[in-house]
Amino acid sequence: YQAKQEGRNDYRLFSKHMNHQQHKLLAMETALRYAVETGEGLSVHYQPQVRRDDRSLAGAEALARWHHPDFGPVSPAEFVPLAERAGLMVPLGMTLLNNVASQQRRWLDQGLIPVPVSVNLSAQQFWQHNLLVQFRLLLAEHRLPAGLIGIELTESVLLDKQQQAIPLLYGLRELGFSIAIDDFGTGYSSLSYLQDLPVDTLKIDRSFIQRQESRSSNAILAAVTGLARELDYKVVAEGVETEAQMETLTRYPVDLIQGYLTGRPVTADEFAERWLSKQTC
Ligand code: C2E
Ligand code: CA
Ligand code: CA
């Protein structure tokens, strides 16, 4: 009884000094921990990436979704940083990756023609122990051919420890994963670092697409797409919302478009129904 009472007093003391926001964060962290353990409320949405020239499907990005009974839908912009702080990002990332890999397997088994799906890797995931082993196992467990899963990394993940990143990137590529640099242009963006990194795709951040009237955005678009062409990277323009933005992009060597104009993120079933076609033989 004594211990219990002490416990309660501790809690009171603790709670008195916590403001509302901290309470909510703590409650969310507990809920997220439960979601990661059980998979409950977690899902993946798929956003199409289409070819600029004919808007045909070329791939998709997997985007994490979390729906909690009390908190409602929580944005990944909120729960991914929360997961990182709480040390939950590695197990959460594995849950999402397995979700995507088993979905791809299901689509193959249903006779649908799959497209490469790219997943976002946060710093903690990229630098996790045994990354290459985990990714090799992922393909083996789901019997997935190489090339159906891509990886998106931001510049900041790579730049912190660039020298250590290079062999990991080569390892991932050898396993058949393609690599994209996400939110390109928003980080440190010393362009010269690119030439040492084995990457396949640059995803130009939507801030440069959506502020196209400004001269500086146009200059950045011209520089980035020009450089990408020189270095043989594929270029994805992110966050394209209007035909006017699409029109501007025809002036630059951009390969793929990902944005609300050409397709919003949708559930796996909707994605298959709207975007995937049947194998004919
Ligand atoms: P991101 O990787 O840059 O993903 C693109 C975000 O832009 C998505 O937001 C997508 O819904 C949104 N978007 C797509 N087209 C448009 C458009 O035309 N206009 C506008 N305004 N937005 C558009 P979402 O799904 O809320 O994800 C936010 C961020 O959370 C992602 O940014 C990514 O950094 C992170 N995230 C999402 N899923 C995962 C995941 O599975 N793992 C990790 N580590 N991070 C994730
Ligand atoms: Ca991304
Ligand atoms: Ca992005």
XYZ file of C-alpha atoms and ligand atoms in Angstrom:
329
model
C 0.000 0.000 0.000
C 2.818 2.289 0.941
C 4.535 1.828 -2.401
C 1.350 2.363 -4.288
C 0.669 5.570 -2.483
C 4.163 6.793 -3.144
C 3.686 5.930 -6.724
C 0.569 7.987 -6.852
C 2.241 10.924 -5.182
C 5.054 10.715 -7.667
C 2.582 10.807 -10.449
C 0.824 13.845 -9.018
C 4.094 15.676 -8.633
C 5.029 14.766 -12.157
C 1.715 15.766 -13.639
C 1.576 19.099 -11.851
C 4.699 20.184 -13.659
C 3.622 18.990 -17.042
C 1.632 21.256 -19.258
C -1.156 20.175 -21.513
C 1.091 19.784 -24.540
C 3.521 17.530 -22.696
C 0.627 15.413 -21.478
C -0.631 14.981 -24.974
C 2.806 14.046 -26.278
C 3.251 11.461 -23.559
C -0.187 9.996 -24.255
C 0.566 9.929 -27.959
C 3.883 8.231 -27.373
C 2.167 5.522 -25.327
C -0.456 5.097 -28.038
C 2.178 4.943 -30.774
C 4.131 2.326 -28.824
C 0.976 0.236 -28.713
C 0.329 0.783 -32.415
C 3.854 -0.331 -33.291
C 3.505 -3.443 -31.119
C 0.130 -4.461 -32.527
C 0.055 -2.796 -35.947
C -3.340 -1.363 -34.997
C -4.265 1.865 -36.771
C -1.127 1.853 -38.921
C -1.392 1.662 -42.676
C 0.318 2.741 -45.855
C -1.051 4.977 -48.568
C 0.312 5.026 -52.091
C 0.816 8.121 -54.205
C 1.377 7.624 -57.947
C 4.458 8.950 -59.700
C 3.672 9.502 -63.359
C 5.775 10.229 -66.423
C 5.672 13.927 -67.212
C 5.145 13.429 -70.899
C 2.135 11.108 -70.988
C 1.145 10.908 -67.304
C 1.401 7.125 -67.367
C 2.199 5.324 -64.141
C 5.896 4.809 -63.390
C 5.959 4.148 -59.647
C 4.563 5.143 -56.292
C 5.649 6.479 -52.940
C 4.543 4.681 -49.785
C 3.342 7.133 -47.124
C 2.701 6.063 -43.552
C -0.697 6.668 -41.992
C -1.734 6.402 -38.359
C -5.301 6.601 -37.195
C -5.933 6.569 -33.465
C -9.420 6.256 -31.921
C -8.912 9.330 -29.696
C -6.385 11.402 -31.609
C -7.929 10.730 -35.015
C -5.631 10.730 -38.035
C -2.140 11.839 -37.021
C 0.145 13.207 -39.750
C 3.443 11.409 -40.349
C 5.043 14.849 -40.112
C 4.024 14.578 -36.452
C 4.341 10.897 -35.557
C 7.586 10.143 -37.414
C 9.574 12.673 -35.309
C 7.723 11.387 -32.232
C 8.739 7.819 -33.096
C 12.338 8.952 -33.547
C 12.419 10.640 -30.134
C 10.794 7.655 -28.451
C 13.177 5.162 -30.061
C 10.285 3.580 -31.956
C 11.308 4.449 -35.481
C 13.216 1.256 -36.252
C 10.364 -1.128 -35.340
C 7.803 1.234 -36.890
C 9.875 1.389 -40.069
C 10.114 -2.402 -40.222
C 6.333 -2.715 -39.810
C 5.776 -0.270 -42.683
C 8.390 -1.919 -44.898
C 6.854 -5.342 -44.348
C 3.469 -3.848 -45.087
C 4.713 -2.535 -48.452
C 6.609 -5.707 -49.334
C 3.659 -7.988 -48.577
C 1.373 -5.671 -50.552
C 3.682 -5.891 -53.558
C 3.706 -9.680 -53.183
C -0.105 -9.728 -53.089
C -0.359 -7.573 -56.195
C 2.026 -9.913 -58.029
C 0.007 -12.934 -56.933
C -3.193 -11.274 -58.150
C -1.689 -10.957 -61.604
C -1.342 -7.189 -61.452
C 1.606 -5.479 -63.062
C 3.429 -3.943 -60.133
C 5.461 -0.730 -60.207
C 8.406 0.201 -57.992
C 7.257 1.593 -54.649
C 9.626 3.803 -52.722
C 9.691 3.986 -48.952
C 11.050 6.762 -46.767
C 13.903 5.854 -44.469
C 14.573 8.110 -41.499
C 18.056 8.573 -40.064
C 17.564 5.990 -37.337
C 16.396 3.428 -39.857
C 19.211 4.076 -42.278
C 21.839 3.851 -39.562
C 20.312 0.814 -37.844
C 22.524 -2.108 -37.137
C 22.335 -4.754 -39.854
C 20.520 -2.574 -42.375
C 21.724 -4.623 -45.330
C 20.842 -7.936 -43.702
C 17.357 -6.651 -42.887
C 16.782 -5.501 -46.430
C 18.069 -8.732 -47.931
C 15.726 -10.676 -45.635
C 12.819 -8.464 -46.628
C 13.161 -9.432 -50.283
C 13.685 -13.092 -49.472
C 10.768 -13.351 -47.051
C 8.321 -11.852 -49.505
C 9.945 -13.464 -52.553
C 10.160 -10.090 -54.234
C 12.207 -9.527 -57.353
C 14.730 -6.722 -57.061
C 13.646 -3.360 -58.307
C 10.154 -3.300 -56.837
C 11.210 -1.351 -53.768
C 13.031 1.949 -53.746
C 14.454 3.946 -50.887
C 14.096 7.663 -50.213
C 16.629 9.428 -48.029
C 16.993 13.107 -47.246
C 20.235 14.959 -47.679
C 20.612 15.428 -43.934
C 20.610 11.664 -43.323
C 23.479 11.242 -45.760
C 25.517 14.333 -45.092
C 26.063 13.760 -41.401
C 28.233 10.749 -42.064
C 28.821 10.800 -45.758
C 31.839 8.513 -45.776
C 30.003 5.787 -43.861
C 26.917 6.236 -46.015
C 28.615 5.455 -49.312
C 29.273 1.712 -48.730
C 25.755 1.272 -47.353
C 24.260 2.866 -50.447
C 26.331 0.628 -52.691
C 25.207 -2.373 -50.640
C 21.540 -1.457 -50.991
C 21.935 -0.938 -54.696
C 23.650 -4.283 -55.107
C 20.606 -5.867 -53.495
C 18.493 -4.200 -56.176
C 17.071 -1.198 -54.339
C 17.109 2.105 -56.174
C 17.936 5.210 -54.163
C 16.352 8.635 -54.286
C 17.370 11.824 -52.526
C 14.207 13.322 -51.062
C 13.353 17.007 -50.576
C 16.322 17.860 -52.737
C 17.402 21.471 -52.451
C 16.203 22.057 -48.908
C 19.237 20.685 -47.095
C 22.839 21.672 -47.223
C 22.828 21.121 -50.949
C 26.462 21.305 -51.665
C 26.014 19.880 -55.121
C 29.509 18.495 -55.257
C 28.772 15.866 -52.631
C 26.397 14.212 -55.057
C 29.043 12.885 -57.346
C 30.364 10.557 -54.661
C 26.975 9.117 -53.804
C 25.506 6.192 -55.716
C 21.946 7.470 -56.136
C 19.448 7.048 -58.961
C 16.897 9.787 -58.472
C 16.586 13.353 -57.200
C 13.222 14.439 -55.862
C 12.948 18.188 -56.109
C 11.240 19.609 -53.065
C 7.790 21.006 -53.596
C 8.805 24.475 -52.369
C 10.656 24.975 -55.674
C 7.709 23.723 -57.693
C 5.136 25.804 -55.900
C 7.055 29.089 -55.920
C 7.669 29.076 -59.601
C 6.974 32.729 -60.204
C 10.086 33.623 -58.291
C 13.264 33.978 -60.293
C 15.308 32.114 -57.717
C 13.040 29.061 -57.832
C 13.349 28.957 -61.589
C 17.107 29.271 -61.332
C 17.184 26.378 -58.877
C 14.941 24.251 -61.089
C 17.201 24.923 -64.060
C 20.363 24.172 -62.072
C 19.097 21.033 -60.381
C 17.528 19.464 -63.443
C 20.533 20.376 -65.575
C 22.910 18.828 -63.075
C 20.725 15.746 -62.741
C 20.798 15.218 -66.466
C 24.589 15.599 -66.540
C 24.975 13.071 -63.756
C 22.369 10.708 -65.233
C 19.850 10.932 -62.419
C 16.147 10.636 -62.838
C 14.286 13.740 -61.667
C 10.973 13.685 -59.838
C 9.083 16.939 -59.293
C 7.145 16.797 -56.028
C 4.021 18.662 -55.004
C 2.676 19.552 -58.438
C -0.826 20.883 -57.828
C -1.771 22.907 -60.906
C -1.647 22.656 -64.676
C 0.329 25.913 -64.668
C 3.045 24.285 -62.570
C 2.970 21.288 -64.880
C 3.353 23.609 -67.848
C 6.399 25.322 -66.328
C 8.005 21.950 -65.764
C 7.968 21.204 -69.486
C 10.805 23.726 -69.766
C 13.119 21.545 -67.692
C 14.360 17.978 -68.014
C 11.991 16.448 -65.470
C 11.084 12.770 -65.801
C 8.372 12.110 -63.246
C 5.628 14.051 -61.517
C 4.261 13.366 -58.059
C 1.545 15.653 -56.792
C -2.118 16.206 -56.082
C -2.706 17.182 -59.718
C -1.804 13.755 -61.063
C -2.811 11.678 -58.041
C -3.286 11.962 -54.293
C -2.073 9.320 -51.851
C -4.743 6.582 -51.632
C -5.204 3.248 -49.872
C -3.606 0.147 -51.359
C -6.941 -1.098 -52.698
C -7.781 2.214 -54.333
C -4.309 2.390 -55.783
C -4.630 -1.055 -57.360
C -8.070 -0.287 -58.685
C -7.227 3.088 -60.169
C -3.666 2.623 -61.234
C -2.503 -0.956 -61.655
C -3.274 -2.941 -64.756
C -3.721 -6.685 -65.189
C -1.109 -8.897 -66.723
C -2.475 -9.981 -70.081
C -1.076 -13.499 -70.334
P 7.724 13.420 -48.063
O 8.576 12.193 -48.055
O 8.289 14.627 -48.723
O 6.357 12.980 -48.709
C 5.589 13.799 -49.570
C 4.504 14.515 -48.799
O 3.913 15.498 -49.640
C 3.369 13.597 -48.361
O 2.866 14.094 -47.124
C 2.360 13.800 -49.480
O 1.041 13.485 -49.102
C 2.525 15.267 -49.724
N 2.112 15.684 -51.073
C 2.092 14.954 -52.208
N 1.673 15.683 -53.258
C 1.408 16.925 -52.777
C 0.927 18.146 -53.373
O 0.657 18.232 -54.564
N 0.790 19.216 -52.541
C 1.072 19.159 -51.222
N 0.901 20.253 -50.484
N 1.533 18.037 -50.621
C 1.695 16.931 -51.400
P 2.605 13.129 -45.880
O 2.069 11.820 -46.351
O 1.815 13.915 -44.890
O 4.049 12.851 -45.317
C 4.802 13.868 -44.720
C 6.219 13.436 -44.454
O 6.266 12.428 -43.450
C 6.899 12.821 -45.671
O 7.342 13.831 -46.543
C 8.015 12.047 -45.003
O 9.079 12.898 -44.670
C 7.355 11.579 -43.720
N 6.899 10.191 -43.898
C 5.748 9.720 -44.433
N 5.708 8.369 -44.414
C 6.890 7.967 -43.865
C 7.465 6.677 -43.565
O 6.895 5.596 -43.822
N 8.701 6.668 -42.984
C 9.367 7.822 -42.704
N 10.583 7.731 -42.147
N 8.868 9.040 -42.979
C 7.632 9.122 -43.551
Ca 9.561 11.038 -49.561
Ca 9.722 14.900 -50.365
